[in-house]
Every structure is written in structure tokens, then in C-alpha cells.
Amino acid sequence: VHFLKLTLFFICIWSRIYHISNVQVYIYNLLQVGNAAWREYLKSVLHFTSTQLNALLIMAYILLYLGVITYKYFLLTWSWRTVYVLVILLNGIFSALQLCLITGYTFGLSPFVFALGDDAFGDFLEGIQFLPITIMMVHLCPSGSEGASYAMFTTVCNSAINLSVAISTVMLGIWDVSKQTLISGDLSGMMKLTILTTMMQTSAVLFIKLMPNTKDDLAHLHKASYSGSKVGGFTFLAIVLLSILYSIVVAVLNIFKPGWSGESR
């Protein structure tokens, strides 16, 4: 009985917060599939040390913060669609620049400096797109259930991100990007995987019209016929739960059965 009441409560909340913009946020995060073999390439082929890899991580966090600040002080008046189109296209360009690093064309820069700028700028763009999503979530939360609604919005984002990570792991089995293959000098699989993930990330621009343009558009979303749909809310809740379940399954298999999907061990 309690389980049934809890289930009905969640469906009720999801039906109240269901909007087409939620779908766009989910799709965008889902398509940000990274190249899961990239760190192995940096370490095994380019011989990056642990210090250098940590430096990449530190710089990424710094530029992530700077991206948030940049949006707050310089891009806050821009339409959300414009910001996202700009971020998606720039991210596609910098993802494609990884091909330059793979082929050795670094424009006279050392591989570490080139990778530092390439990877870190990607996190800078991630910081820019963070605030629009947060603002959208806050304005879509119905009165009386703000806490639960916001928690569910963040669950949507996190479930899509975790699912994209799980998909990136499975994609390692498409081409041979094992450590032994990379060390041997065969980088064809790495090239193809980089191109595929870049295309997937950039394809998010095709769904940009699902996103409201400004805060004023959010008011129209509340009045739309599909807004608050119980069927839509239930369906979207099921997709989120299945995403979380699949991510957990992939994570467990990666721990207890490495190489289960054909990826390098």
C-alpha cells in the first residue's frame, strides 16, 4: 500500500513538472558521449605523467568555474537557444581538434599544452551551459513542491549524463582501441571513435528548438496542451529510471567482468 502511494506521488509530481524542455535537456546530456579511450591514449601513447593528467583536471575545474562566471556577467541577456547553439558548435570544433593531436598536428605546441587547451576549453563551455539549465529548472518548478521538483530535474540531468558515460564504455567495443593496439601505433580505431563521438555531441543542435528561447517562453510552456500530461510524465519517469538502471548494470559489469562488451581490458 505504501509503495503504491509512493509510486502515485512520484507520477503526480512528474506529471506536474513534465515539459518538452525537460526532454531537450535529457537529449542534450545524453548525446554528450565522450571518447572513453582518450585518457588511455594520453597516458600510453603520449606518455602523459600522473602530474600532467592531474593538471588537466585542475585546469578543467578552473575553466568550468570561469565558464559559469562568463555566462553570468556577459551572456545572461542572450537567448538560451543562441547560447546552446554556440556552445554545441564550439564544443564540436574542439572535440574535432583531438584529431589534430592524434595525427600529431599541434601547430607547434607541445602535446601537453595542446591537450591542456583542448580539454580545458571543453569544460569552459560546459560551465557556460550550466546556468541556463539551472534557471530553467527553477522557473519550471510548480509552487508547493519546489524541493521535490528541483530534485527530479537534477535527476533527469544526472541520469542522462550517467547513461552517456555507460554508452561511451559500450562504444569501446566498436573499434579496437585497446592499450596494446594504441602502443603499437595503430590509431585508426581512435580516429574513428573520436569522429563518431564528435558527431554525436554536435547532433544535439538538431533538438535545440525543443528548448525555450527565454524565461518568458516558460510561461507559454505551462499553458501548452502537453504540459502536465500524466502519460508524458509517466513515460519520462520510466525512461529516467531505465537510464539509471542501465548505467548501474554497465558499471557493475565493468567492475566484475572487464571487457564484457568487447572493449579493451
mmCIF file of C-alpha atoms in Angstrom:
data_model
loop_
_atom_site.group_PDB
_atom_site.id
_atom_site.type_symbol
_atom_site.label_atom_id
_atom_site.label_comp_id
_atom_site.label_asym_id
_atom_site.label_seq_id
_atom_site.Cartn_x
_atom_site.Cartn_y
_atom_site.Cartn_z
ATOM 1 C CA VAL A 1 0.000 0.000 0.000
ATOM 2 C CA HIS A 2 2.771 2.424 0.955
ATOM 3 C CA PHE A 3 4.695 1.530 -2.200
ATOM 4 C CA LEU A 4 1.603 2.217 -4.305
ATOM 5 C CA LYS A 5 1.071 5.587 -2.620
ATOM 6 C CA LEU A 6 4.725 6.489 -3.168
ATOM 7 C CA THR A 7 4.517 5.494 -6.834
ATOM 8 C CA LEU A 8 1.373 7.580 -7.355
ATOM 9 C CA PHE A 9 3.063 10.512 -5.610
ATOM 10 C CA PHE A 10 6.058 10.378 -7.965
ATOM 11 C CA ILE A 11 3.823 10.074 -11.030
ATOM 12 C CA CYS A 12 1.815 13.064 -9.830
ATOM 13 C CA ILE A 13 4.956 15.163 -9.342
ATOM 14 C CA TRP A 14 6.414 14.104 -12.695
ATOM 15 C CA SER A 15 3.171 14.915 -14.480
ATOM 16 C CA ARG A 16 3.261 18.411 -12.955
ATOM 17 C CA ILE A 17 6.837 19.152 -13.983
ATOM 18 C CA TYR A 18 6.753 17.405 -17.367
ATOM 19 C CA HIS A 19 7.615 19.855 -20.150
ATOM 20 C CA ILE A 20 9.131 19.435 -23.599
ATOM 21 C CA SER A 21 12.154 21.417 -22.368
ATOM 22 C CA ASN A 22 12.899 18.569 -19.938
ATOM 23 C CA VAL A 23 13.132 16.258 -22.923
ATOM 24 C CA GLN A 24 15.585 18.621 -24.621
ATOM 25 C CA VAL A 25 17.792 18.746 -21.517
ATOM 26 C CA TYR A 26 17.763 14.959 -21.302
ATOM 27 C CA ILE A 27 18.621 14.536 -25.004
ATOM 28 C CA TYR A 28 21.395 17.140 -24.840
ATOM 29 C CA ASN A 29 23.104 15.484 -21.880
ATOM 30 C CA LEU A 30 22.599 12.031 -23.367
ATOM 31 C CA LEU A 31 24.347 12.996 -26.604
ATOM 32 C CA GLN A 32 27.434 14.314 -24.808
ATOM 33 C CA VAL A 33 29.119 10.929 -25.234
ATOM 34 C CA GLY A 34 32.849 11.210 -24.717
ATOM 35 C CA ASN A 35 35.722 9.147 -26.051
ATOM 36 C CA ALA A 36 36.299 6.742 -23.168
ATOM 37 C CA ALA A 37 39.683 5.708 -24.585
ATOM 38 C CA TRP A 38 41.057 9.256 -24.598
ATOM 39 C CA ARG A 39 42.805 9.128 -21.199
ATOM 40 C CA GLU A 40 44.398 5.811 -22.100
ATOM 41 C CA TYR A 41 45.685 7.390 -25.302
ATOM 42 C CA LEU A 42 47.204 10.328 -23.423
ATOM 43 C CA LYS A 43 48.891 8.000 -20.951
ATOM 44 C CA SER A 44 50.017 5.130 -23.175
ATOM 45 C CA VAL A 45 50.829 6.877 -26.468
ATOM 46 C CA LEU A 46 51.726 10.428 -25.470
ATOM 47 C CA HIS A 47 53.198 9.251 -22.157
ATOM 48 C CA PHE A 48 51.490 11.872 -20.022
ATOM 49 C CA THR A 49 52.509 11.544 -16.384
ATOM 50 C CA SER A 50 50.084 11.440 -13.455
ATOM 51 C CA THR A 51 51.073 15.026 -12.683
ATOM 52 C CA GLN A 52 50.166 16.144 -16.185
ATOM 53 C CA LEU A 53 46.831 14.310 -16.093
ATOM 54 C CA ASN A 54 46.042 15.923 -12.741
ATOM 55 C CA ALA A 55 46.995 19.307 -14.204
ATOM 56 C CA LEU A 56 44.429 18.742 -16.956
ATOM 57 C CA LEU A 57 41.800 18.005 -14.308
ATOM 58 C CA ILE A 58 42.670 21.068 -12.220
ATOM 59 C CA MET A 59 42.604 23.370 -15.239
ATOM 60 C CA ALA A 60 39.274 21.858 -16.279
ATOM 61 C CA TYR A 61 37.712 22.722 -12.896
ATOM 62 C CA ILE A 62 39.092 26.267 -13.049
ATOM 63 C CA LEU A 63 37.709 26.880 -16.529
ATOM 64 C CA LEU A 64 34.405 25.267 -15.554
ATOM 65 C CA TYR A 65 34.046 27.970 -12.903
ATOM 66 C CA LEU A 66 35.145 30.673 -15.340
ATOM 67 C CA GLY A 67 32.506 29.446 -17.781
ATOM 68 C CA VAL A 68 29.787 29.959 -15.175
ATOM 69 C CA ILE A 69 31.120 33.443 -14.414
ATOM 70 C CA THR A 70 31.285 34.279 -18.142
ATOM 71 C CA TYR A 71 27.622 33.431 -18.628
ATOM 72 C CA LYS A 72 26.572 35.347 -15.517
ATOM 73 C CA TYR A 73 28.327 38.598 -16.453
ATOM 74 C CA PHE A 74 28.432 38.551 -20.255
ATOM 75 C CA LEU A 75 25.814 36.174 -21.693
ATOM 76 C CA LEU A 76 22.918 36.435 -19.240
ATOM 77 C CA THR A 77 20.832 38.532 -21.651
ATOM 78 C CA TRP A 78 21.407 36.178 -24.589
ATOM 79 C CA SER A 79 18.647 33.797 -25.581
ATOM 80 C CA TRP A 80 19.138 30.245 -24.336
ATOM 81 C CA ARG A 81 18.944 28.796 -27.814
ATOM 82 C CA THR A 82 21.689 31.117 -29.037
ATOM 83 C CA VAL A 83 23.923 30.173 -26.103
ATOM 84 C CA TYR A 84 23.372 26.465 -26.639
ATOM 85 C CA VAL A 85 23.919 26.594 -30.391
ATOM 86 C CA LEU A 86 27.176 28.480 -29.798
ATOM 87 C CA VAL A 87 28.297 26.027 -27.104
ATOM 88 C CA ILE A 88 27.412 22.934 -29.160
ATOM 89 C CA LEU A 89 29.213 24.152 -32.277
ATOM 90 C CA LEU A 90 32.319 25.292 -30.387
ATOM 91 C CA ASN A 91 32.370 22.007 -28.493
ATOM 92 C CA GLY A 92 32.226 20.176 -31.819
ATOM 93 C CA ILE A 93 35.194 22.175 -33.084
ATOM 94 C CA PHE A 94 37.310 21.500 -30.014
ATOM 95 C CA SER A 95 36.348 17.826 -29.996
ATOM 96 C CA ALA A 96 37.439 17.621 -33.625
ATOM 97 C CA LEU A 97 40.777 19.187 -32.650
ATOM 98 C CA GLN A 98 41.520 15.936 -30.848
ATOM 99 C CA LEU A 99 42.087 14.528 -34.323
ATOM 100 C CA CYS A 100 44.951 17.001 -34.715
ATOM 101 C CA LEU A 101 46.535 15.683 -31.539
ATOM 102 C CA ILE A 102 46.120 12.088 -32.700
ATOM 103 C CA THR A 103 47.756 12.841 -36.054
ATOM 104 C CA GLY A 104 50.498 14.958 -34.478
ATOM 105 C CA TYR A 105 49.473 18.357 -35.905
ATOM 106 C CA THR A 106 49.614 20.547 -32.806
ATOM 107 C CA PHE A 107 50.501 23.849 -34.524
ATOM 108 C CA GLY A 108 53.952 23.927 -32.977
ATOM 109 C CA LEU A 109 52.698 23.388 -29.425
ATOM 110 C CA SER A 110 53.756 20.515 -27.225
ATOM 111 C CA PRO A 111 51.170 17.714 -26.984
ATOM 112 C CA PHE A 112 50.571 18.552 -23.317
ATOM 113 C CA VAL A 113 49.911 22.264 -23.928
ATOM 114 C CA PHE A 114 47.665 21.418 -26.886
ATOM 115 C CA ALA A 115 45.705 18.856 -24.854
ATOM 116 C CA LEU A 116 45.515 21.287 -21.934
ATOM 117 C CA GLY A 117 43.829 23.925 -24.059
ATOM 118 C CA ASP A 118 41.603 21.463 -25.893
ATOM 119 C CA ASP A 119 40.293 19.572 -22.860
ATOM 120 C CA ALA A 120 40.027 22.572 -20.558
ATOM 121 C CA PHE A 121 38.118 24.706 -23.046
ATOM 122 C CA GLY A 122 35.549 21.943 -23.309
ATOM 123 C CA ASP A 123 34.886 22.321 -19.579
ATOM 124 C CA PHE A 124 34.718 26.102 -20.021
ATOM 125 C CA LEU A 125 31.856 25.563 -22.479
ATOM 126 C CA GLU A 126 30.211 23.171 -20.037
ATOM 127 C CA GLY A 127 30.279 25.915 -17.423
ATOM 128 C CA ILE A 128 28.567 28.338 -19.824
ATOM 129 C CA GLN A 129 25.652 25.986 -20.440
ATOM 130 C CA PHE A 130 25.205 25.138 -16.740
ATOM 131 C CA LEU A 131 23.360 28.286 -15.620
ATOM 132 C CA PRO A 132 20.686 28.320 -18.366
ATOM 133 C CA ILE A 133 19.609 24.814 -17.364
ATOM 134 C CA THR A 134 19.540 25.779 -13.683
ATOM 135 C CA ILE A 135 17.477 28.907 -14.367
ATOM 136 C CA MET A 136 15.076 26.874 -16.480
ATOM 137 C CA MET A 137 14.662 24.253 -13.750
ATOM 138 C CA VAL A 138 13.918 26.860 -11.082
ATOM 139 C CA HIS A 139 11.215 28.536 -13.175
ATOM 140 C CA LEU A 140 9.573 25.241 -14.125
ATOM 141 C CA CYS A 141 9.182 24.079 -10.514
ATOM 142 C CA PRO A 142 5.471 24.242 -9.559
ATOM 143 C CA SER A 143 4.596 26.059 -6.347
ATOM 144 C CA GLY A 144 4.141 23.831 -3.348
ATOM 145 C CA SER A 145 6.594 21.159 -4.466
ATOM 146 C CA GLU A 146 9.702 23.169 -5.342
ATOM 147 C CA GLY A 147 12.178 20.943 -3.482
ATOM 148 C CA ALA A 148 10.917 17.659 -4.890
ATOM 149 C CA SER A 149 10.575 19.128 -8.385
ATOM 150 C CA TYR A 150 14.086 20.556 -8.455
ATOM 151 C CA ALA A 151 15.480 17.249 -7.182
ATOM 152 C CA MET A 152 13.708 15.465 -10.016
ATOM 153 C CA PHE A 153 15.025 17.939 -12.578
ATOM 154 C CA THR A 154 18.573 17.290 -11.426
ATOM 155 C CA THR A 155 17.824 13.564 -11.551
ATOM 156 C CA VAL A 156 16.890 13.967 -15.219
ATOM 157 C CA CYS A 157 20.234 15.647 -15.957
ATOM 158 C CA ASN A 158 22.302 13.200 -13.927
ATOM 159 C CA SER A 159 20.579 10.116 -15.340
ATOM 160 C CA ALA A 160 21.271 11.295 -18.896
ATOM 161 C CA ILE A 161 24.906 12.075 -18.060
ATOM 162 C CA ASN A 162 25.414 8.674 -16.428
ATOM 163 C CA LEU A 163 23.758 6.941 -19.375
ATOM 164 C CA SER A 164 26.060 8.770 -21.821
ATOM 165 C CA VAL A 165 29.063 7.557 -19.809
ATOM 166 C CA ALA A 166 27.714 3.998 -19.933
ATOM 167 C CA ILE A 167 27.199 4.284 -23.690
ATOM 168 C CA SER A 168 30.759 5.594 -24.137
ATOM 169 C CA THR A 169 32.007 2.458 -22.377
ATOM 170 C CA VAL A 170 29.983 0.172 -24.646
ATOM 171 C CA MET A 171 31.235 2.044 -27.724
ATOM 172 C CA LEU A 172 34.802 0.988 -26.908
ATOM 173 C CA GLY A 173 33.971 -2.346 -28.484
ATOM 174 C CA ILE A 174 33.122 -0.877 -31.899
ATOM 175 C CA TRP A 175 36.774 -0.450 -32.939
ATOM 176 C CA ASP A 176 39.985 -1.771 -31.463
ATOM 177 C CA VAL A 177 41.251 0.933 -29.105
ATOM 178 C CA SER A 178 42.947 -1.386 -26.642
ATOM 179 C CA LYS A 179 46.132 -0.310 -24.913
ATOM 180 C CA GLN A 180 48.214 -2.786 -26.889
ATOM 181 C CA THR A 181 46.809 -1.530 -30.201
ATOM 182 C CA LEU A 182 47.433 2.111 -29.322
ATOM 183 C CA ILE A 183 51.020 1.403 -28.237
ATOM 184 C CA SER A 184 51.659 -0.491 -31.470
ATOM 185 C CA GLY A 185 50.903 2.704 -33.398
ATOM 186 C CA ASP A 186 47.539 1.681 -34.863
ATOM 187 C CA LEU A 187 45.395 4.743 -34.135
ATOM 188 C CA SER A 188 42.719 4.134 -36.776
ATOM 189 C CA GLY A 189 40.197 2.974 -34.182
ATOM 190 C CA MET A 190 40.915 6.005 -32.015
ATOM 191 C CA MET A 191 40.387 8.299 -35.013
ATOM 192 C CA LYS A 192 37.048 6.690 -35.911
ATOM 193 C CA LEU A 193 35.822 6.716 -32.317
ATOM 194 C CA THR A 194 36.736 10.395 -31.950
ATOM 195 C CA ILE A 195 34.869 11.279 -35.146
ATOM 196 C CA LEU A 196 31.792 9.317 -34.040
ATOM 197 C CA THR A 197 31.624 10.876 -30.566
ATOM 198 C CA THR A 198 32.155 14.354 -32.031
ATOM 199 C CA MET A 199 29.261 13.836 -34.439
ATOM 200 C CA MET A 200 27.027 12.605 -31.622
ATOM 201 C CA GLN A 201 27.820 15.615 -29.447
ATOM 202 C CA THR A 202 27.242 18.064 -32.285
ATOM 203 C CA SER A 203 23.948 16.410 -33.301
ATOM 204 C CA ALA A 204 22.398 17.910 -30.164
ATOM 205 C CA VAL A 205 21.937 21.113 -32.172
ATOM 206 C CA LEU A 206 19.134 19.361 -34.087
ATOM 207 C CA PHE A 207 16.970 19.353 -30.931
ATOM 208 C CA ILE A 208 17.619 22.940 -29.906
ATOM 209 C CA LYS A 209 14.100 24.088 -30.866
ATOM 210 C CA LEU A 210 12.704 21.980 -28.045
ATOM 211 C CA MET A 211 14.329 24.435 -25.645
ATOM 212 C CA PRO A 212 12.539 27.680 -24.687
ATOM 213 C CA ASN A 213 14.246 30.771 -26.007
ATOM 214 C CA THR A 214 13.904 32.967 -22.910
ATOM 215 C CA LYS A 215 12.348 32.930 -19.453
ATOM 216 C CA ASP A 216 9.188 34.427 -20.947
ATOM 217 C CA ASP A 217 8.716 31.325 -23.084
ATOM 218 C CA LEU A 218 8.488 29.217 -19.936
ATOM 219 C CA ALA A 219 5.098 30.772 -19.165
ATOM 220 C CA HIS A 220 3.788 29.516 -22.504
ATOM 221 C CA LEU A 221 5.125 26.038 -21.735
ATOM 222 C CA HIS A 222 2.977 25.856 -18.611
ATOM 223 C CA LYS A 223 -0.099 26.543 -20.764
ATOM 224 C CA ALA A 224 0.791 24.085 -23.529
ATOM 225 C CA SER A 225 -1.521 21.107 -24.026
ATOM 226 C CA TYR A 226 1.251 18.566 -23.404
ATOM 227 C CA SER A 227 2.439 20.328 -20.241
ATOM 228 C CA GLY A 228 1.461 18.422 -17.118
ATOM 229 C CA SER A 229 0.476 15.337 -19.092
ATOM 230 C CA LYS A 230 0.181 12.293 -16.840
ATOM 231 C CA VAL A 231 1.061 9.991 -19.750
ATOM 232 C CA GLY A 232 4.065 12.137 -20.656
ATOM 233 C CA GLY A 233 5.171 12.346 -17.032
ATOM 234 C CA PHE A 234 4.865 8.586 -16.510
ATOM 235 C CA THR A 235 6.703 7.827 -19.764
ATOM 236 C CA PHE A 236 9.511 10.237 -18.992
ATOM 237 C CA LEU A 237 9.819 8.860 -15.448
ATOM 238 C CA ALA A 238 10.108 5.341 -16.866
ATOM 239 C CA ILE A 239 12.853 6.472 -19.269
ATOM 240 C CA VAL A 240 14.818 8.115 -16.452
ATOM 241 C CA LEU A 241 14.535 5.036 -14.222
ATOM 242 C CA LEU A 242 15.602 2.734 -17.055
ATOM 243 C CA SER A 243 18.551 5.045 -17.760
ATOM 244 C CA ILE A 244 19.677 4.816 -14.150
ATOM 245 C CA LEU A 245 19.211 1.037 -14.123
ATOM 246 C CA TYR A 246 21.214 0.576 -17.332
ATOM 247 C CA SER A 247 24.015 2.795 -16.026
ATOM 248 C CA ILE A 248 24.209 0.744 -12.832
ATOM 249 C CA VAL A 249 24.287 -2.540 -14.783
ATOM 250 C CA VAL A 250 27.113 -1.301 -17.023
ATOM 251 C CA ALA A 251 29.081 -0.020 -14.026
ATOM 252 C CA VAL A 252 28.744 -3.348 -12.193
ATOM 253 C CA LEU A 253 29.768 -5.316 -15.290
ATOM 254 C CA ASN A 254 32.800 -3.063 -15.765
ATOM 255 C CA ILE A 255 33.920 -3.898 -12.231
ATOM 256 C CA PHE A 256 33.243 -7.627 -12.106
ATOM 257 C CA LYS A 257 33.583 -8.567 -15.791
ATOM 258 C CA PRO A 258 36.019 -6.235 -17.577
ATOM 259 C CA GLY A 259 35.838 -6.489 -21.355
ATOM 260 C CA TRP A 260 32.276 -7.841 -21.318
ATOM 261 C CA SER A 261 31.224 -5.742 -24.314
ATOM 262 C CA GLY A 262 34.402 -6.284 -26.327
ATOM 263 C CA GLU A 263 36.261 -3.213 -25.107
ATOM 264 C CA SER A 264 39.921 -3.323 -24.136
ATOM 265 C CA ARG A 265 40.693 -4.668 -20.686
#
